[in-house]
Amino acid sequence: MPFTEPSQIGDLYFAFLGILFEGAPYILLGTIISGFIDAYLPSNVMDRFLPKNRYAAIALAGLLGAIFPVCECAIVPVIRRLVQKGLPVSCAITYMLSAPIVNPIVAVSTYSAFAGNDPLFMTLSRIGIAYLVTVIVGVVVHQFSIKNILRNSLLNKIQTDSQNIQSSAVLFNKEKETPDRLLIALRSAARDFLDVGMYFVIGVMITALYRTQIPQGVVDQFASSDLIGIPAMMILSFVLSLCSTSDAFIAAQMLSFSSAAKLAFLTYGPMMDVKLVFMYSSVFKPRFVLSLAVGLFIVIGILFYQWSNIPVPGT
Amino acid sequence: MSQRLIIILQSIVLFVFGSIFIWFYIDGRIEKYLTSVGIFQMQALLAGLFLCIISAFLLLTSSKKVSCSHDHDHDHDHDHDHDHAHDHDHDHDHDHDHDHDHDHDHDHDHDHDHDHDHSEITVGGMVLTSMIILVPVIISALYTPDAYSKNWVQNNSSSWGKGVIGETPEAFTLKKQVNDKPSIEIEGELDGSKSKSVADAAGWGAYTIDDLKQQVDQNKEGEFLMDVISIFYTGGDEEVQGVVKGLPVETMGQVMPETMHNGEGKRIRIFRLMMNCCIADARPVSIPVEFSEDVPSYKEMGWYKIHGVMDYEKWDEFTIPVLKAQKMVPTEEPPESAFGQRQ
């Protein structure tokens, strides 16, 4: 039994724990995968599987979520490790942004959330535009030096890794101490869990604060036109920090907003929200996270504003 | 030494974190936080168990020095390793040489790893990280009321004047099994297309009182036991309304004052929470309840069973179900206070 009666501050604790119970298992899964990648995957092995042409590689990275569906909480530690292991940053960012949307689980949940309201068109629009956006981001990121993108602590690791390509691959074959490797994997996993978990906790607190302390109807007044409705819904998705597998159910209920605004909500949110800003900060420089937030906001906003001119089939 | 201290700190954080998950699961309170539809509750338990197992593993091995012999962050090793790799290639079959090489590597790497960890995580930094994680988690776990307050309900009541838009979630549509059932016995199988059209004519979806009886249990008095959310969604289907209107119903939920269409002051609101995954995405779904006389005294946010007769009203373009109440009885909060919507 709980020790306290419902109260305004109790709402905060209640919602905070709810998101924690929902999200932490995925963070744990992500950090365990990341730990095992650290211990078992030799550097630059990804190069063998990705196309040599960087643009083709970025285009492919945007589709990887279909094979390795990961939600936005789990992907941050994984991506951090893959970058250290030599995955090109442009591909990594494209995969990071697209996987929470371009994946079968989210396709199914989006489809069922919009049942009766052009579900196929909504689902395909969400996935199609998300893919387009993430590839654009990957291509843009490719034009910049990773020194401007990654945190210094990560940068140091990746540089030495790339010098170590040959040796590490050979050492990998030579290594026979499995117990040690398990230890390395779990120690890495624990370190990642605490590192990413810290940012997650801060983000979840802010989200829970918004979710419980502010009248949720305040956004409805912005629904009158797409010019305001689309940015308003993107800001809402940023603050709400919903999981990409469940956000479609919330969006479908936002009755006063247009389909374009709902889709902008469903595309921006999984790529950028309060908890992700903090979690991304464990990988990227603050300035890059800010640029990404603004850039995605503009690109997604424009795309969906244009999208709203496409005639919806069946109407 | 500080390396070991950091690992011990980490394992404490993981243990506290994990045991909160296990505690809420074993206590059954997880029902209040995560939907029982799907595997969310099981995920939380597994996460708790894994966190505790990893914590124990880290603690037991905390004194062990790890040879970071693979590709970790060591500028200086580079050439050295490379040479060894060559040795290895040459002495492919010689175990002795191999071991020798390896040990050498081992020591060398270890020094670097040690240095490196020092520069990356300090004990102070680790303490700070631990506090940022543990303080909010522990306070929330100890002081959570397992329920929302009146304030939250008011914050989330902006849509209470609206009815159903779009399709009814499968969990709350009364037609779900009716449409699945074979609607007619096929006598002759010679003409498949004909028997299909006969089935259509015989009324797929023609919703009757018999269908409702199949779907919904009745209490001893013959009242249909319907939850608030299913009642709300009948407002989206005229065919179902045709059957349900005028029927005696028993429902249960939390009550609040009615703020709209309540000129005579004879109405209150009854609501239940509907959630997708976790309680943070929940919203209250409600219907108005009308008494023929004055509203009996009640506790706001209290749990009540209401017995009454179903009716419908038009509010703007929406059809709103209204329960004409005959009796209101205080009741216990059910263990699963929010309904899961996911399919």
XYZ file of C-alpha atoms in Angstrom:
658
model
C 0.000 0.000 0.000
C 1.161 3.536 -0.666
C 2.071 5.675 2.320
C 0.504 8.899 1.070
C -2.809 10.309 -0.138
C -3.162 11.727 -3.666
C -1.863 15.285 -3.916
C -0.537 17.664 -6.513
C 3.062 16.725 -5.766
C 2.030 13.061 -5.515
C 0.852 13.267 -9.150
C 4.438 14.074 -10.089
C 5.849 11.036 -8.260
C 3.136 8.835 -9.746
C 3.725 9.883 -13.367
C 7.512 9.894 -12.901
C 7.497 6.274 -11.723
C 5.111 5.316 -14.526
C 7.490 6.522 -17.235
C 10.440 5.059 -15.344
C 8.820 1.602 -15.173
C 7.969 1.816 -18.840
C 11.245 3.219 -20.173
C 13.980 1.830 -17.935
C 13.662 -1.766 -19.214
C 14.453 -0.480 -22.706
C 17.409 1.556 -21.471
C 18.698 -1.522 -19.681
C 18.272 -3.580 -22.839
C 20.109 -0.909 -24.833
C 22.983 -0.688 -22.374
C 23.373 -4.466 -22.157
C 23.555 -4.641 -25.957
C 26.021 -1.770 -25.863
C 28.132 -3.546 -23.237
C 28.297 -6.703 -25.300
C 29.133 -4.745 -28.435
C 31.974 -3.199 -26.451
C 33.331 -6.547 -25.353
C 32.708 -8.702 -28.389
C 32.458 -6.614 -31.543
C 35.749 -5.685 -33.178
C 36.087 -2.117 -34.438
C 35.021 -1.148 -37.908
C 33.315 -4.443 -38.585
C 30.329 -2.359 -39.722
C 32.328 -1.206 -42.716
C 32.084 -4.652 -44.170
C 28.296 -4.564 -44.166
C 27.662 -0.983 -45.181
C 28.010 0.146 -48.805
C 31.309 1.846 -49.619
C 29.500 4.895 -50.962
C 28.716 7.019 -47.929
C 25.412 8.320 -49.300
C 24.216 4.808 -50.049
C 25.320 3.841 -46.547
C 23.273 6.676 -45.041
C 20.230 5.679 -47.098
C 20.621 2.114 -45.852
C 21.155 3.192 -42.237
C 17.765 4.878 -42.342
C 16.151 1.504 -43.012
C 18.036 -0.510 -40.385
C 15.220 -0.007 -37.902
C 13.141 -2.400 -39.989
C 15.613 -5.173 -39.128
C 16.793 -3.941 -35.712
C 13.785 -2.175 -34.243
C 14.917 -0.151 -31.251
C 12.956 2.527 -29.469
C 14.435 5.938 -28.770
C 15.422 5.135 -25.183
C 17.350 2.001 -26.056
C 19.111 3.376 -29.084
C 21.208 6.094 -27.453
C 23.626 3.800 -25.594
C 23.815 1.486 -28.609
C 24.657 4.302 -30.977
C 27.228 5.714 -28.606
C 29.030 2.407 -28.620
C 28.721 1.839 -32.355
C 30.284 5.244 -33.014
C 33.198 4.301 -30.777
C 33.482 1.112 -32.784
C 33.899 3.071 -35.972
C 30.389 3.376 -37.415
C 30.455 6.620 -39.434
C 28.721 9.341 -37.448
C 26.449 10.300 -40.342
C 25.108 6.742 -40.596
C 24.873 6.484 -36.825
C 22.743 9.620 -36.545
C 20.478 8.546 -39.394
C 19.967 5.161 -37.741
C 19.461 6.766 -34.335
C 16.753 9.109 -35.592
C 14.975 6.711 -37.922
C 14.928 3.447 -35.943
C 12.304 4.618 -33.432
C 9.878 5.355 -36.310
C 10.905 3.295 -39.328
C 10.228 -0.024 -37.667
C 7.481 -2.654 -37.810
C 6.299 -2.258 -34.206
C 5.644 1.446 -34.626
C 4.012 0.844 -38.012
C 1.514 -1.548 -36.409
C 0.761 0.720 -33.448
C 0.321 3.771 -35.703
C -1.977 1.809 -37.972
C -4.186 0.627 -35.121
C -4.236 4.039 -33.426
C -5.619 5.648 -36.586
C -8.072 2.842 -37.388
C -11.000 4.454 -39.151
C -9.044 7.580 -40.090
C -7.024 6.599 -43.166
C -4.656 4.415 -41.135
C -2.571 3.260 -44.097
C -2.067 6.752 -45.451
C -1.188 8.088 -41.998
C 1.240 5.237 -41.281
C 2.983 5.480 -44.638
C 3.187 9.272 -44.382
C 4.724 9.050 -40.925
C 7.297 6.458 -41.916
C 8.035 7.952 -45.337
C 8.628 11.480 -44.126
C 10.596 10.291 -41.096
C 12.869 8.314 -43.423
C 13.323 11.285 -45.718
C 14.141 13.594 -42.808
C 16.670 11.240 -41.240
C 18.486 10.718 -44.530
C 18.644 14.494 -45.033
C 20.109 14.869 -41.544
C 22.657 12.116 -42.254
C 23.755 13.787 -45.484
C 24.058 17.187 -43.794
C 25.977 15.720 -40.852
C 28.350 14.070 -43.313
C 29.474 17.543 -44.477
C 30.750 18.429 -41.014
C 33.764 17.287 -39.057
C 32.917 14.931 -36.219
C 34.950 17.235 -33.982
C 32.000 19.611 -34.064
C 29.497 16.881 -33.342
C 30.724 14.396 -30.771
C 31.577 15.060 -27.179
C 35.301 15.295 -26.549
C 35.375 12.241 -24.298
C 33.836 10.157 -27.074
C 36.028 11.763 -29.704
C 39.198 10.582 -27.966
C 38.037 7.011 -27.958
C 36.944 6.921 -31.536
C 40.181 8.387 -32.844
C 42.337 5.799 -31.194
C 39.978 3.107 -32.302
C 40.321 4.030 -35.916
C 44.083 3.848 -35.610
C 43.741 0.454 -34.057
C 41.676 -1.184 -36.716
C 44.070 -3.844 -37.724
C 45.448 -4.705 -34.342
C 42.115 -4.942 -32.649
C 40.671 -7.225 -35.261
C 43.595 -9.596 -34.891
C 43.537 -9.352 -31.148
C 39.913 -10.174 -31.221
C 40.676 -13.497 -32.834
C 43.428 -14.179 -30.391
C 41.450 -13.380 -27.299
C 40.258 -16.482 -25.519
C 39.389 -15.315 -22.042
C 35.625 -15.424 -22.136
C 35.030 -14.749 -18.434
C 36.938 -11.513 -18.744
C 34.883 -10.520 -21.711
C 31.661 -11.048 -19.803
C 33.039 -8.874 -17.046
C 34.009 -6.173 -19.527
C 30.562 -6.345 -21.103
C 28.697 -6.021 -17.812
C 30.957 -3.304 -16.443
C 30.459 -1.330 -19.652
C 26.735 -1.961 -19.480
C 26.553 -0.711 -15.892
C 28.565 2.392 -16.706
C 26.373 3.141 -19.718
C 23.200 2.494 -17.756
C 24.156 5.017 -15.106
C 25.423 7.517 -17.640
C 22.377 7.404 -19.908
C 20.072 6.719 -16.960
C 21.089 9.972 -15.308
C 20.003 12.001 -18.349
C 16.874 9.877 -18.650
C 15.877 10.572 -15.039
C 16.272 14.335 -15.526
C 14.252 14.263 -18.742
C 11.504 12.128 -17.231
C 11.207 14.486 -14.264
C 10.618 17.474 -16.538
C 8.127 15.497 -18.614
C 6.245 14.323 -15.529
C 6.200 17.894 -14.280
C 4.518 19.092 -17.472
C 2.211 16.086 -17.653
C 0.854 16.551 -14.123
C 1.054 20.222 -13.206
C -0.318 22.009 -16.291
C -3.838 21.896 -17.790
C -3.452 19.619 -20.812
C -6.068 21.489 -22.843
C -3.877 24.590 -23.227
C -2.576 23.384 -26.584
C -6.056 23.157 -28.128
C -6.182 26.906 -28.698
C -3.339 26.550 -31.222
C -5.221 24.071 -33.393
C -6.965 26.655 -35.572
C -4.497 26.598 -38.488
C -1.592 24.435 -39.636
C 0.722 27.428 -39.553
C 0.384 27.445 -35.777
C -0.918 23.913 -35.243
C 2.104 22.109 -36.704
C 4.727 23.956 -34.607
C 2.450 23.706 -31.564
C 2.158 19.935 -31.912
C 5.914 19.566 -32.405
C 6.556 21.578 -29.252
C 3.993 19.423 -27.457
C 5.693 16.220 -28.613
C 8.986 17.667 -27.406
C 7.620 18.330 -23.928
C 5.532 15.163 -23.594
C 8.478 12.847 -24.415
C 6.247 9.907 -25.260
C 7.537 6.513 -26.317
C 7.360 6.092 -30.095
C 5.362 2.879 -29.727
C 2.526 4.584 -27.867
C 2.504 8.194 -29.069
C 0.183 7.462 -31.996
C -2.621 6.611 -29.554
C -2.231 10.016 -27.930
C -1.989 11.869 -31.250
C -5.072 10.140 -32.627
C -7.043 11.567 -29.709
C -5.892 15.145 -30.342
C -9.167 15.770 -32.072
C -8.895 19.467 -32.720
C -5.630 19.211 -34.676
C -5.220 18.465 -38.394
C -3.648 15.252 -39.682
C -0.531 17.177 -40.722
C -0.104 18.532 -37.203
C -0.616 15.061 -35.718
C 1.987 13.584 -38.062
C 4.450 16.363 -37.253
C 3.914 15.425 -33.598
C 4.574 11.754 -34.409
C 7.702 12.500 -36.421
C 9.403 15.151 -34.312
C 8.730 13.559 -30.906
C 10.600 10.267 -31.400
C 13.605 12.171 -32.777
C 13.772 15.006 -30.310
C 12.179 15.507 -26.916
C 13.057 16.586 -23.403
C 14.446 13.260 -22.244
C 16.297 12.769 -25.541
C 17.991 16.172 -25.272
C 19.508 14.997 -22.037
C 20.277 11.512 -23.335
C 21.803 12.859 -26.567
C 24.042 15.039 -24.397
C 25.850 11.874 -23.361
C 26.965 11.470 -26.990
C 26.979 14.857 -28.715
C 28.231 18.376 -28.055
C 25.502 20.670 -26.662
C 25.715 22.923 -29.706
C 25.072 19.976 -32.012
C 22.047 18.828 -29.972
C 20.663 22.358 -30.211
C 21.287 22.534 -33.975
C 19.672 19.128 -34.425
C 16.603 20.195 -32.426
C 16.192 23.398 -34.439
C 17.042 21.792 -37.790
C 14.612 18.916 -37.331
C 11.933 21.357 -36.197
C 12.264 23.423 -39.359
C 12.614 20.540 -41.825
C 9.758 18.476 -40.356
C 7.586 21.566 -40.010
C 8.040 22.558 -43.652
C 7.577 19.007 -44.955
C 4.285 18.534 -43.134
C 3.057 21.984 -44.025
C 3.552 20.970 -47.659
C 2.129 17.524 -46.975
C -1.162 19.031 -45.862
C -1.729 20.096 -49.479
C -1.689 16.485 -50.666
C -5.268 15.312 -51.104
C -6.105 12.547 -48.646
C -7.354 9.457 -50.477
C -10.988 8.732 -49.909
C -12.046 12.290 -49.153
C 41.268 1.366 -5.269
C 39.112 4.187 -6.558
C 38.315 1.945 -9.526
C 36.865 -0.559 -7.105
C 34.984 2.107 -5.176
C 33.347 3.278 -8.390
C 32.241 -0.237 -9.235
C 30.821 -0.731 -5.748
C 28.906 2.547 -6.065
C 27.568 1.487 -9.451
C 26.378 -1.816 -8.124
C 24.589 -0.114 -5.224
C 22.712 2.178 -7.623
C 21.744 -0.755 -9.842
C 20.597 -2.738 -6.829
C 18.393 0.032 -5.413
C 16.974 0.770 -8.846
C 16.280 -2.898 -9.563
C 14.783 -3.697 -6.173
C 12.234 -0.876 -6.556
C 11.021 -2.539 -9.756
C 10.803 -5.936 -8.053
C 9.120 -4.444 -4.971
C 6.333 -2.768 -6.965
C 5.831 -5.930 -8.995
C 5.611 -8.315 -6.035
C 3.414 -5.870 -4.127
C 1.015 -5.827 -7.092
C 1.219 -2.032 -7.210
C 2.702 -2.227 -10.704
C -0.947 -2.620 -11.816
C -1.405 1.065 -11.078
C 1.522 2.112 -13.273
C 1.638 -0.132 -16.324
C -1.111 -1.625 -18.421
C -1.758 -5.327 -17.937
C -2.339 -5.553 -21.698
C 0.858 -6.718 -23.377
C 4.131 -7.412 -21.615
C 4.866 -4.095 -19.917
C 4.569 -5.430 -16.377
C 6.700 -8.466 -17.187
C 9.326 -6.204 -18.751
C 9.530 -4.211 -15.545
C 10.013 -7.354 -13.453
C 12.700 -8.679 -15.794
C 14.491 -5.332 -15.760
C 14.454 -5.386 -11.938
C 15.834 -8.921 -11.831
C 18.552 -8.217 -14.385
C 19.594 -5.044 -12.590
C 19.980 -6.959 -9.316
C 21.846 -9.819 -10.998
C 24.254 -7.428 -12.728
C 24.663 -5.552 -9.459
C 25.588 -8.751 -7.603
C 27.934 -9.787 -10.391
C 29.724 -6.433 -10.329
C 30.023 -6.511 -6.560
C 31.449 -10.029 -6.485
C 34.002 -9.232 -9.182
C 34.741 -5.697 -8.045
C 38.302 -6.550 -7.004
C 39.052 -8.166 -10.336
C 41.252 -6.195 -12.690
C 40.068 -6.382 -16.233
C 42.507 -6.768 -19.050
C 41.135 -4.479 -21.639
C 43.054 -6.363 -24.262
C 40.754 -5.550 -27.108
C 40.334 -2.323 -28.927
C 40.087 0.194 -26.136
C 41.287 3.735 -26.284
C 45.060 3.309 -26.176
C 47.130 5.470 -28.367
C 50.398 4.155 -27.112
C 49.613 0.531 -27.484
C 49.013 0.766 -31.090
C 52.325 -0.118 -32.645
C 53.091 -2.512 -29.941
C 49.934 -4.494 -30.465
C 50.511 -4.486 -34.099
C 53.879 -6.165 -33.693
C 52.416 -8.779 -31.537
C 49.789 -9.476 -34.029
C 52.490 -10.214 -36.477
C 54.194 -12.524 -34.054
C 51.016 -14.310 -33.636
C 50.573 -14.831 -37.297
C 54.002 -16.300 -37.567
C 53.784 -18.589 -34.576
C 50.408 -19.733 -35.377
C 50.604 -23.220 -33.871
C 52.749 -22.520 -30.893
C 50.718 -22.316 -27.798
C 53.581 -21.366 -25.631
C 54.459 -18.369 -27.686
C 50.912 -17.420 -27.858
C 50.458 -17.366 -24.123
C 53.584 -15.452 -23.708
C 52.476 -12.821 -26.134
C 49.215 -12.584 -24.507
C 50.462 -12.053 -20.997
C 52.713 -9.380 -22.181
C 49.858 -7.623 -23.796
C 47.789 -8.024 -20.770
C 50.010 -6.174 -18.385
C 50.704 -3.438 -20.751
C 47.103 -2.796 -21.535
C 46.102 -2.905 -17.988
C 48.168 0.080 -17.045
C 46.621 2.124 -19.719
C 43.143 1.068 -18.900
C 43.671 2.042 -15.355
C 44.924 5.462 -16.261
C 42.171 5.944 -18.670
C 39.385 5.090 -16.259
C 40.801 7.567 -13.837
C 40.488 10.322 -16.339
C 37.001 9.331 -17.389
C 35.124 8.700 -14.157
C 36.092 10.052 -10.787
C 34.637 8.901 -7.504
C 33.142 12.346 -7.046
C 31.522 12.250 -10.484
C 30.154 8.811 -9.754
C 28.669 9.983 -6.453
C 26.999 12.880 -8.274
C 25.579 10.590 -10.972
C 24.303 8.204 -8.305
C 22.584 11.008 -6.420
C 20.904 12.426 -9.532
C 19.487 8.995 -10.276
C 18.690 7.731 -6.811
C 17.248 10.795 -5.065
C 14.219 11.294 -7.361
C 13.689 7.558 -7.768
C 13.744 6.808 -4.041
C 11.590 9.810 -3.096
C 9.032 8.926 -5.775
C 8.945 5.267 -4.786
C 8.428 6.106 -1.105
C 5.928 8.924 -1.493
C 3.913 7.978 -4.561
C 0.201 7.813 -3.754
C -0.405 5.238 -6.555
C -3.191 7.480 -7.836
C -3.767 10.877 -9.360
C -5.266 13.753 -7.409
C -8.296 15.873 -8.224
C -5.924 18.473 -9.591
C -4.638 16.102 -12.268
C -8.155 15.092 -13.287
C -9.102 18.750 -13.713
C -5.949 19.339 -15.757
C -7.017 16.532 -18.080
C -10.716 17.249 -18.390
C -10.589 19.603 -21.379
C -12.256 17.073 -23.709
C -15.161 16.209 -21.415
C -17.724 18.073 -23.485
C -16.842 16.032 -26.561
C -18.059 12.625 -27.641
C -16.497 9.877 -29.733
C -14.503 10.821 -32.818
C -12.971 8.126 -34.969
C -13.125 4.435 -34.332
C -13.697 2.757 -30.989
C -10.602 0.978 -29.603
C -11.098 -2.760 -29.870
C -10.950 -3.224 -26.120
C -14.093 -1.130 -25.688
C -16.243 -1.920 -28.674
C -19.227 -4.062 -27.829
C -19.273 -5.390 -31.365
C -15.848 -7.000 -31.309
C -16.844 -10.658 -30.964
C -20.164 -10.226 -32.648
C -18.499 -9.394 -35.903
C -16.170 -12.374 -35.576
C -18.840 -14.972 -35.036
C -20.054 -16.984 -38.022
C -23.327 -15.254 -38.654
C -25.152 -18.059 -40.408
C -25.058 -21.840 -40.677
C -24.120 -22.681 -44.213
C -26.395 -25.478 -45.406
C -25.219 -26.066 -48.923
C -21.608 -25.516 -49.843
C -22.159 -25.738 -53.566
C -22.538 -22.062 -54.098
C -19.969 -20.326 -51.937
C -20.692 -16.850 -53.142
C -24.356 -17.227 -52.513
C -23.966 -18.384 -48.934
C -21.686 -15.401 -48.309
C -24.267 -12.966 -49.541
C -26.883 -14.760 -47.455
C -24.643 -14.197 -44.454
C -24.478 -10.496 -45.271
C -28.207 -10.298 -45.626
C -28.687 -12.143 -42.353
C -27.041 -9.186 -40.712
C -23.367 -9.068 -40.007
C -23.179 -6.307 -37.455
C -26.933 -6.116 -36.921
C -26.517 -5.599 -33.220
C -29.202 -7.067 -30.982
C -29.942 -7.393 -27.283
C -28.839 -11.046 -27.545
C -25.425 -9.885 -28.740
C -25.205 -7.524 -25.783
C -26.120 -10.362 -23.394
C -23.320 -12.455 -24.885
C -20.869 -9.604 -24.474
C -21.752 -8.157 -21.117
C -22.455 -9.895 -17.799
C -25.572 -9.050 -15.837
C -25.936 -8.795 -12.078
C -28.687 -10.501 -10.061
C -31.082 -7.644 -10.715
C -30.550 -8.057 -14.444
C -28.511 -4.857 -14.809
C -25.757 -4.948 -17.400
C -22.281 -4.550 -15.862
C -20.667 -2.033 -18.196
C -17.502 -0.050 -17.613
C -17.522 3.715 -18.072
C -15.235 3.646 -21.112
C -17.378 1.129 -23.033
C -20.441 3.238 -22.225
C -18.625 6.340 -23.476
C -17.802 4.636 -26.776
C -21.399 3.520 -27.367
C -21.855 7.225 -28.172
C -20.038 6.560 -31.452
C -22.370 3.840 -32.739
C -26.056 4.465 -33.324
C -26.832 0.795 -33.806
C -25.471 -0.063 -30.375
C -27.233 2.954 -28.860
C -30.503 1.608 -30.226
C -30.012 -1.536 -28.140
C -28.482 0.023 -25.044
C -30.794 3.025 -24.642
C -33.244 2.472 -21.833
C -31.455 -0.602 -20.475
C -30.631 -0.919 -16.769
C -26.884 -0.642 -16.186
C -24.442 -0.927 -13.292
C -21.118 0.862 -13.676
C -18.222 1.824 -11.456
C -15.678 4.622 -11.322
C -14.504 7.779 -9.605
C -16.823 10.765 -9.397
C -16.317 14.513 -9.774
C -18.695 17.479 -9.950
C -20.239 18.095 -13.379
C -19.205 21.444 -14.863
C -21.199 21.543 -18.125
C -24.866 21.174 -19.111
C -25.733 21.096 -15.445
C -28.161 23.960 -14.967
C -30.324 22.158 -12.424
C -27.355 20.859 -10.475
C -28.584 17.272 -10.629
C -25.516 15.906 -12.396
C -22.086 14.579 -11.534
C -19.313 13.032 -13.679
C -18.082 9.465 -13.414
C -14.735 8.614 -14.994
C -12.210 5.829 -15.420
C -8.608 6.134 -16.570
C -7.623 4.743 -19.941
C -3.927 4.153 -20.600
C -1.839 2.903 -23.498
C 1.373 1.821 -21.804
C 2.012 3.648 -18.576
C 0.077 5.879 -16.232
C 1.778 8.990 -17.613
C -0.077 8.559 -20.904
C -3.423 7.918 -19.181
C -6.437 10.160 -19.609
C -9.772 10.185 -17.814
C -12.743 9.060 -19.924
C -16.069 10.115 -18.467
C -19.847 10.290 -18.804
C -22.395 12.503 -17.062
C -24.617 10.940 -14.391
C -28.032 12.501 -13.727
C -30.125 12.033 -10.595
C -33.885 12.569 -10.628
C -33.742 14.388 -7.293
C -30.820 16.261 -5.757
C -27.390 14.685 -6.006
C -26.720 12.632 -2.861
C -23.675 13.691 -0.863
C -20.498 12.117 -2.177
C -16.737 12.344 -1.861
C -14.960 13.925 -4.832
C -12.579 11.417 -6.456
C -14.267 8.674 -4.417
C -15.021 5.261 -5.938
C -18.731 4.503 -6.443
C -21.003 1.958 -8.063
C -23.886 3.618 -9.880
C -27.074 1.853 -10.868
C -29.261 3.508 -13.479
C -30.765 3.541 -16.953
C -28.909 4.495 -20.141
C -29.901 7.544 -22.133
C -28.302 9.661 -24.870
C -28.108 13.402 -25.528
C -26.869 15.547 -28.398
C -24.155 18.049 -27.443
C -23.202 19.961 -30.566
C -22.259 17.313 -33.118
C -21.584 14.678 -30.466
C -23.779 12.003 -28.951
C -23.142 11.866 -25.219
C -24.245 8.865 -23.136
C -25.970 9.958 -19.922
C -26.586 7.560 -17.072
C -29.919 8.317 -15.335
C -28.967 7.211 -11.858
C -31.232 5.529 -9.363
C -28.668 4.542 -6.754
C -25.065 5.412 -5.883
C -23.086 3.167 -3.527
C -19.519 3.739 -2.283
C -17.162 0.944 -3.302
C -13.537 -0.159 -3.069
C -10.971 0.912 -5.624
C -10.285 -2.049 -7.952
C -6.676 -3.292 -8.130
C -6.430 -2.295 -11.779
C -7.717 1.265 -11.588
C -6.881 2.188 -15.196
C -7.951 0.265 -18.299
C -5.445 -0.731 -20.943
C -6.274 0.225 -24.476
C -3.495 -1.458 -26.419
C -4.354 -4.327 -28.690
